[in-house]
Every structure is written in C-alpha cells, then in structure tokens.
mmCIF file of C-alpha atoms in Angstrom:
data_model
loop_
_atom_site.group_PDB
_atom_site.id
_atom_site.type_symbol
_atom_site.label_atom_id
_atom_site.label_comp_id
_atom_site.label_asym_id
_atom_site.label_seq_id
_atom_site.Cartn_x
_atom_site.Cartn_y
_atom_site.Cartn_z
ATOM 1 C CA UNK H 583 88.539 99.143 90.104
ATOM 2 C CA UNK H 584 92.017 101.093 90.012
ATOM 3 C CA UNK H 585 94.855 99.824 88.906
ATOM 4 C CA UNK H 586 98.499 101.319 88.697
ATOM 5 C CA UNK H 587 101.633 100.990 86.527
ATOM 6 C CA UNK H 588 104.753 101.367 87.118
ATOM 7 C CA UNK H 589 106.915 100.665 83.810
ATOM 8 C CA UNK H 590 110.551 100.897 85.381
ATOM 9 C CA UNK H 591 111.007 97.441 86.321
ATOM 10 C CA UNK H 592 114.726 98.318 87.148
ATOM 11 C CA UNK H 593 116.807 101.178 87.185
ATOM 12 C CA UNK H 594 120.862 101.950 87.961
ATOM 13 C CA UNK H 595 122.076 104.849 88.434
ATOM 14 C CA UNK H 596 125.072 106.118 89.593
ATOM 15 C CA UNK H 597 125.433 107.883 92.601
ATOM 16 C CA UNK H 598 124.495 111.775 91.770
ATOM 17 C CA UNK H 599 122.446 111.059 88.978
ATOM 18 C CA UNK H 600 119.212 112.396 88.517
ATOM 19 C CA UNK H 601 116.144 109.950 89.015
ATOM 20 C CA UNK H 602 112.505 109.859 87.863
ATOM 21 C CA UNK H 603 110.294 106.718 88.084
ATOM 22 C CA UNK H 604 107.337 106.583 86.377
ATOM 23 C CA UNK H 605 103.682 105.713 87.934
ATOM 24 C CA UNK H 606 100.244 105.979 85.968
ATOM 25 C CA UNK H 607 97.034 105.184 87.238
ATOM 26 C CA UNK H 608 93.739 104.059 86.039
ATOM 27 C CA UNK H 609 90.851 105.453 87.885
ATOM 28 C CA UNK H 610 87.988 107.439 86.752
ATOM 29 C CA UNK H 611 86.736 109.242 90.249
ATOM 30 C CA UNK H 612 89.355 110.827 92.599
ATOM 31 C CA UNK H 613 92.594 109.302 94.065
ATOM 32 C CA UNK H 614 94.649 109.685 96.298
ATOM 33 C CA UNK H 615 98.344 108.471 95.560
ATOM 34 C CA UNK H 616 100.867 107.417 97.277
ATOM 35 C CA UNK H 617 105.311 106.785 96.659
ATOM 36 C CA UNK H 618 106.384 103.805 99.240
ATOM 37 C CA UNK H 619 109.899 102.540 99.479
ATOM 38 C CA UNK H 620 111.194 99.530 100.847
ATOM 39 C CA UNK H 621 114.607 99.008 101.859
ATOM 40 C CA UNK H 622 116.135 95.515 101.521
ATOM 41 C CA UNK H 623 114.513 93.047 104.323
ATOM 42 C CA UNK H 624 112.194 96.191 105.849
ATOM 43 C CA UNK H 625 108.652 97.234 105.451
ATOM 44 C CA UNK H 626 107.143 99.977 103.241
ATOM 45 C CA UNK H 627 107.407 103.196 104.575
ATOM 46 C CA UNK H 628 105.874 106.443 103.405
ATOM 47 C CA UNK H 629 107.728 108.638 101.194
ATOM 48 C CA UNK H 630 105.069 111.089 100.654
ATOM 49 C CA UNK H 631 101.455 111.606 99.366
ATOM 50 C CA UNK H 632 99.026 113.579 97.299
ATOM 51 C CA UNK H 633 95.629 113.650 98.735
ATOM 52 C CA UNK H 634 94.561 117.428 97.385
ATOM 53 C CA UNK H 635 95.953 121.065 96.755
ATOM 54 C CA UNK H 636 99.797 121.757 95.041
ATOM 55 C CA UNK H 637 100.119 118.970 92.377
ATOM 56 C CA UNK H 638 103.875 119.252 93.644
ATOM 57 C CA UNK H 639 104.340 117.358 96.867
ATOM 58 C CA UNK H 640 107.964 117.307 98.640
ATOM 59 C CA UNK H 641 108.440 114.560 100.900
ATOM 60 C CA UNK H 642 111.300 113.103 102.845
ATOM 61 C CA UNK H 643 115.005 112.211 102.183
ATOM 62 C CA UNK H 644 114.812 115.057 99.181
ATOM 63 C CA UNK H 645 112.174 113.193 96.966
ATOM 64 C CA UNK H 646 109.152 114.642 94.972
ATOM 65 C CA UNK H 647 105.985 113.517 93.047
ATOM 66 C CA UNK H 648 104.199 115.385 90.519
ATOM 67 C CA UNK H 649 100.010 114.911 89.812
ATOM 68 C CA UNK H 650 99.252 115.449 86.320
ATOM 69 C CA UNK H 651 95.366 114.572 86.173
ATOM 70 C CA UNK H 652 95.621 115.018 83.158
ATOM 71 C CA UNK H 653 98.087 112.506 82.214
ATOM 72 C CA UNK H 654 96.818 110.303 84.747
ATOM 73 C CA UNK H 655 100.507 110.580 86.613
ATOM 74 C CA UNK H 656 102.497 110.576 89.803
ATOM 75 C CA UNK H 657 106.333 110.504 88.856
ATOM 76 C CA UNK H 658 108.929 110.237 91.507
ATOM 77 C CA UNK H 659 111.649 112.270 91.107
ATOM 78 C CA UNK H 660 114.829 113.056 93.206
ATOM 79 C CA UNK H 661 117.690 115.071 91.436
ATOM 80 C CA UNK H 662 120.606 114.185 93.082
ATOM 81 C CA UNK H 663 120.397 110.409 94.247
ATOM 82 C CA UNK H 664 122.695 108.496 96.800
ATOM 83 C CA UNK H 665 123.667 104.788 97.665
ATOM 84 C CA UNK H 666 121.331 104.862 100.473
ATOM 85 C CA UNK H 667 118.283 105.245 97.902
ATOM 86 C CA UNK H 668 119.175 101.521 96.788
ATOM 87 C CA UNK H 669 115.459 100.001 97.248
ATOM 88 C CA UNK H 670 112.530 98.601 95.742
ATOM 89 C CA UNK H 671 109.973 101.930 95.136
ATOM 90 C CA UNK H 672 106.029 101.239 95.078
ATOM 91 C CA UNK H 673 103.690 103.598 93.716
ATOM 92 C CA UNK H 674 99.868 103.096 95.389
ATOM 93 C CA UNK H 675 96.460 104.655 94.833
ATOM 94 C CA UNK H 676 93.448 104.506 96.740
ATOM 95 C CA UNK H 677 89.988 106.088 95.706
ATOM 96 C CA UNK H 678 88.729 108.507 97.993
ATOM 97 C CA UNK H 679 86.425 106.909 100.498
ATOM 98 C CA UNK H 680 87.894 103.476 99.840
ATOM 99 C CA UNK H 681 90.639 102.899 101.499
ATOM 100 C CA UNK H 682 92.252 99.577 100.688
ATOM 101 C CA UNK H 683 95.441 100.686 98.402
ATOM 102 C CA UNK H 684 96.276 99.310 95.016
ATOM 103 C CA UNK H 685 100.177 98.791 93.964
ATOM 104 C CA UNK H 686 102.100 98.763 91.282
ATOM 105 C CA UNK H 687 104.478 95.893 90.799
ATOM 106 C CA UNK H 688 107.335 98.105 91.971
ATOM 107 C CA UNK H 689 110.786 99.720 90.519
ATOM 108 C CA UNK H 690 113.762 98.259 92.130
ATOM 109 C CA UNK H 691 116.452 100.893 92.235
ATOM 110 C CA UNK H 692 120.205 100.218 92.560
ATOM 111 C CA UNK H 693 122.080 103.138 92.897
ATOM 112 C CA UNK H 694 126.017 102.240 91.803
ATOM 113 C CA UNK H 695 128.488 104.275 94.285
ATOM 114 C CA UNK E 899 106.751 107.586 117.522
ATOM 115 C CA UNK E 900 105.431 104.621 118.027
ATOM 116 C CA UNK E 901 104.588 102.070 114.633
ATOM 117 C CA UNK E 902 102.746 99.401 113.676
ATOM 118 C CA UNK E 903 103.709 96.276 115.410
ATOM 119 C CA UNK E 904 103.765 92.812 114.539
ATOM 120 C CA UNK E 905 104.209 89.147 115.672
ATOM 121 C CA UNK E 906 105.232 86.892 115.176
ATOM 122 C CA UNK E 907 108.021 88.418 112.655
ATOM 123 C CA UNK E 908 109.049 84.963 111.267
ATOM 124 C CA UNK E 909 106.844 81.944 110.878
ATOM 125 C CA UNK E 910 107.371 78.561 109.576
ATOM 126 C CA UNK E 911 104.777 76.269 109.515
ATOM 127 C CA UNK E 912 103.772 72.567 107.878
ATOM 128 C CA UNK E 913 101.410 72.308 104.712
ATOM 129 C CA UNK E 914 97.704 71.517 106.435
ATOM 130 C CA UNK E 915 98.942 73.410 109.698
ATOM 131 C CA UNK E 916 97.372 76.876 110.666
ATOM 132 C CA UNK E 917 98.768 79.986 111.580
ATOM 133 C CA UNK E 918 97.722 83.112 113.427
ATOM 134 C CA UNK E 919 99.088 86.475 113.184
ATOM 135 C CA UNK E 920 98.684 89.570 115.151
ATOM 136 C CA UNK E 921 99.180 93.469 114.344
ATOM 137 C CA UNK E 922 98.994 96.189 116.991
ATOM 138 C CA UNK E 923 98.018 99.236 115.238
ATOM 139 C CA UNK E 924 99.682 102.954 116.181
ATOM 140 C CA UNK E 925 98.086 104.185 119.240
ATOM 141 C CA UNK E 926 95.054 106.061 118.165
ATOM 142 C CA UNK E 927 94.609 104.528 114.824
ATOM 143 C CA UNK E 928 91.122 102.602 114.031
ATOM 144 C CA UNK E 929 91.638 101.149 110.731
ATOM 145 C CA UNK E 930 93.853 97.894 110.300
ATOM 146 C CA UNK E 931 94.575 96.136 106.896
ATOM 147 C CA UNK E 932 96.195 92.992 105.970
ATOM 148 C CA UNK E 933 98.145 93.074 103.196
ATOM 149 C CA UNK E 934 100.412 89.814 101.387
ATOM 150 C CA UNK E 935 103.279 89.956 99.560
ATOM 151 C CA UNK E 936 104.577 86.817 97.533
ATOM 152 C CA UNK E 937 108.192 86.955 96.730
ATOM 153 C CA UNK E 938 109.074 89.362 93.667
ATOM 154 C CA UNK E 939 105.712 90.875 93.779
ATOM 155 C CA UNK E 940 103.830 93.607 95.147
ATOM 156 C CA UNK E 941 101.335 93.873 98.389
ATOM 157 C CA UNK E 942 98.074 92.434 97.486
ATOM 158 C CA UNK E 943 94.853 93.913 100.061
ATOM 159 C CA UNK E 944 93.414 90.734 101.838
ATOM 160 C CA UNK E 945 91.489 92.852 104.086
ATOM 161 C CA UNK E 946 90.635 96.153 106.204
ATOM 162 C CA UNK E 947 88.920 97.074 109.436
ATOM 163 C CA UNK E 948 87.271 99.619 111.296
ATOM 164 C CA UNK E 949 86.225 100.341 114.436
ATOM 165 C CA UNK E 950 86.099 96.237 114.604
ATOM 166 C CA UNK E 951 83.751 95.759 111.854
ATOM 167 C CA UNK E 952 84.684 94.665 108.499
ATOM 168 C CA UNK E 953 85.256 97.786 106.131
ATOM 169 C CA UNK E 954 86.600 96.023 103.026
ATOM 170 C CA UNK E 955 87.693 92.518 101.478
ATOM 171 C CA UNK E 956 90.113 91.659 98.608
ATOM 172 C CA UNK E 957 91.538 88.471 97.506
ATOM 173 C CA UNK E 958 91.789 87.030 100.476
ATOM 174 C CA UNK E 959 90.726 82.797 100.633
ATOM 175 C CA UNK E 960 88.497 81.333 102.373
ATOM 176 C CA UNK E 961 90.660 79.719 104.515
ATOM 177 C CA UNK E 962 91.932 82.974 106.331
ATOM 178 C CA UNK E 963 89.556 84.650 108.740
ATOM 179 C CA UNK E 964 90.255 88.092 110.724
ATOM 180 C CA UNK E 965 89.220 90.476 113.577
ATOM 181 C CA UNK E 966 89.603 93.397 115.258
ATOM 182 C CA UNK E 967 89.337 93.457 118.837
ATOM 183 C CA UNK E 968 88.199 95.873 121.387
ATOM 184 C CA UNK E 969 91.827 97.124 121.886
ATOM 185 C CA UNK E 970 91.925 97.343 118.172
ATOM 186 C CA UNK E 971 94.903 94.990 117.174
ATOM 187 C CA UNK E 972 94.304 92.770 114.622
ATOM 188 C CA UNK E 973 94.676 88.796 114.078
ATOM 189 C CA UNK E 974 94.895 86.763 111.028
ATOM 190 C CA UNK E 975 93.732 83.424 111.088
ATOM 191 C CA UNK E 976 94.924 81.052 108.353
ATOM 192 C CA UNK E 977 94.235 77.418 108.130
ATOM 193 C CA UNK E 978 94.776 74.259 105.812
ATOM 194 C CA UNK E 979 98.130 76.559 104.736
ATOM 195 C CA UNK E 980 99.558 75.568 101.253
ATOM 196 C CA UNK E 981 102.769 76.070 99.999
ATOM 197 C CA UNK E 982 101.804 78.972 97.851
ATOM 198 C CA UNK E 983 101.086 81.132 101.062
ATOM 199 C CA UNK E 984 104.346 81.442 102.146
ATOM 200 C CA UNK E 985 104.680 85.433 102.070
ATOM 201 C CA UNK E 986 105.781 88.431 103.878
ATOM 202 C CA UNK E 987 101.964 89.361 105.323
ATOM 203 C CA UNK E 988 101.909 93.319 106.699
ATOM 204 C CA UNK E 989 99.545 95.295 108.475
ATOM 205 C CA UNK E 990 98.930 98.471 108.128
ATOM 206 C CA UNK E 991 97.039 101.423 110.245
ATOM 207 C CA UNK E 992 95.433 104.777 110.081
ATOM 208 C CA UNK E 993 92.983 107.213 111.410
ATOM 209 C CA UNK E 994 90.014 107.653 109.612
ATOM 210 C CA UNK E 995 88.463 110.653 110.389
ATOM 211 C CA UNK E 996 85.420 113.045 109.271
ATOM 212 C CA UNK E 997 84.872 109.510 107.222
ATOM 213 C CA UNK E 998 87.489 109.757 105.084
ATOM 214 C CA UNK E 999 91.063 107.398 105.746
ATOM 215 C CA UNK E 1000 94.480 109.400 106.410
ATOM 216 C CA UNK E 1001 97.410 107.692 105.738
ATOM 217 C CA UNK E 1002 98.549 103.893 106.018
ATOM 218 C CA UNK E 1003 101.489 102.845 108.019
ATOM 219 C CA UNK E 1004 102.710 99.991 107.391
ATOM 220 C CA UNK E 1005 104.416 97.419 110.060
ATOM 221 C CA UNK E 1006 107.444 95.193 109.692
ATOM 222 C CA UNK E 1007 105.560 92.229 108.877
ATOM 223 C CA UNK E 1008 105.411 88.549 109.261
ATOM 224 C CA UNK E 1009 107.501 86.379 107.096
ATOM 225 C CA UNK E 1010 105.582 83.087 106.633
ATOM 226 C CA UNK E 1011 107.045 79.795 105.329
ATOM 227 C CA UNK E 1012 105.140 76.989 104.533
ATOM 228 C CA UNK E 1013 107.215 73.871 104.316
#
C-alpha cells in the first residue's frame, strides 16, 4: 500500500516569500501524484499533476512540483507567494491502475500580508 | 465547466439516525469516489465506482452502503450514525479511459453532524 508524507505541518510566510512544501511517497511500482489545495470552508481542487514525461510540471496560480524518483519526491514550490495562497495544501498519490488516492495529512499555509 | 455536485451540503442528524448522500459526477465522467474527512485530518477513500460496479473499497464501515446508478450519480447510505462520523464526506469524479483513471475532481461536499 502507498503512503505519503508531508512533514510541513505549518508554514508562514510573508507575502513575496518564496515557498516549497515538502511531499515524499512510499510506493514501490509507479505513481501518479498529485498537489490539492483547499481554501478555508471549500473543497480540494487540483493544482496540478504528474502522471508521466517532464519531471517539472507547471500548474495553475504560478505553482510547480518537481518528481525526483529517485528521492521518492514531489515538492511544491511557488517563488513569489501571495495572501490569496493562505490554505491547507494536500499532496496525493495513486498507483497506476488503482485509482483510489492516498493523502498526506496536509500543510496548512498562512501567508502574512 | 460544469463540477462535481453534491447534496445535501449540510447535514445534521441524531446518533442511531441514517443519512443518505448523493454526488452527481461531471458530465461524462464514469468513476465516482467517496471520500471522508474528520476535522483536522486528511480525506480518507471509503469507496470508488465504475461504470456502476464496485471498483475499489477502503475503510469504509459496515454500516455505510453505496451505488452508482444508471445516470451515474452516486449515493451514500449510512445508518446507526455515531458521533465519530460527523465529517465533511466528498465525492469525487473522473474518466477512466483506455483502462487507466484521469484525474479526480473533487465536489464541495457534505458536512455531516451527528448530534
């Protein structure tokens, strides 16, 4: 079974900063991971994915994730971060073929104007 | 574009009563899953769908049952309810094709309380 980490229980940051949240995974066959953020009283939506191809994936409101197989990794990173990012972050994995997804407890993020 | 619906969004309900929730997946999509989220925590898989046949199962009790119907939305059935269900319960959808799952969307959820 996979199972994911995410060691940033909380992080502040003040508006501008630079931001990286950590995810590893624990799988032995092939993934596919996934960021998910959830605003304050809304669902999870999709902030991007990795499924195959450029270990660099862009997705939307200026965030990125990086595969390292190697390292068994998916960090989220954004360089430049704003109020509006204030929100509890979710890392998930699936195995390929099986699609129920696995989370990691979450990093809340407050983001300090 | 239209997103996963579901109802009712807030729930409260009496310890021993039972509850039923519905999800409407994103036109198209096949594939539903219930998810549960206790307060603090993170979603936990109860269970997944496809093409209205049972695809998966994960911690979900035996007290819950679900479906898929022929339009594809999704109920969840939960009797005898206990105080330590009271969660925020989402649904998510996606299109599985050439056998292998695309991407989950997630709906707004349903906030159960169990009084």
């Amino acid at each position: 079974a996979q199972s994911v980490s995410q060691h940033n229980h909380h992080v502040i940051l003040s508006e501008a900063a630079s931001l990286e949240l950590g995810c590893n995974y624990s799988y032995g066959g092939t993934v596919n991971l996934f960021w998910y953020v959830q605003y304050p009283g809304q669902h999870l939506q999709l902030l991007l994915k990795y499924f195959s191809g450029d270990p660099l994936v862009k997705g939307i409101k200026g965030f990125e994730a990086e595969f390292i197989k190697s390292k068994f990794s998916f960090n989220l990173r954004k360089p430049s971060v704003q109020w509006s990012d204030t929100a509890e972050y979710f890392c998930a994995v699936n195995a390929y073929g099986n699609e129920k997804l696995t989370f990691g407890t979450g990093t809340r993020l407050t983001i300090i104007p | 574009a239209a997103g996963v619906i579901q109802s009712p969004r807030h729930l409260i309900k009496e310890k021993r009563e039972t509850a039923t929730l519905k999800c409407y997946p994103i036109p198209r999509h096949d594939t539903v899953y219930w998810y549960q989220q206790g307060p603090g925590q993170d979603p936990q898989f109860l269970i997944s769908f496809y093409e209205k046949m049972q695809s998966d199962k994960g911690s979900i009790p035996d007290r819950f049952s679900a479906q898929q119907f022929s339009d594809y939305h999704s109920e969840l059935n939960m009797s005898s309810l206990e105080l330590g269900d009271s969660a925020l319960y989402f649904c998510a959808s996606s299109y599985r094709s050439q056998g292998a799952s695309d991407t989950q969307y997630f709906g707004p959820g349903t906030r159960l309380t169990v009084l």
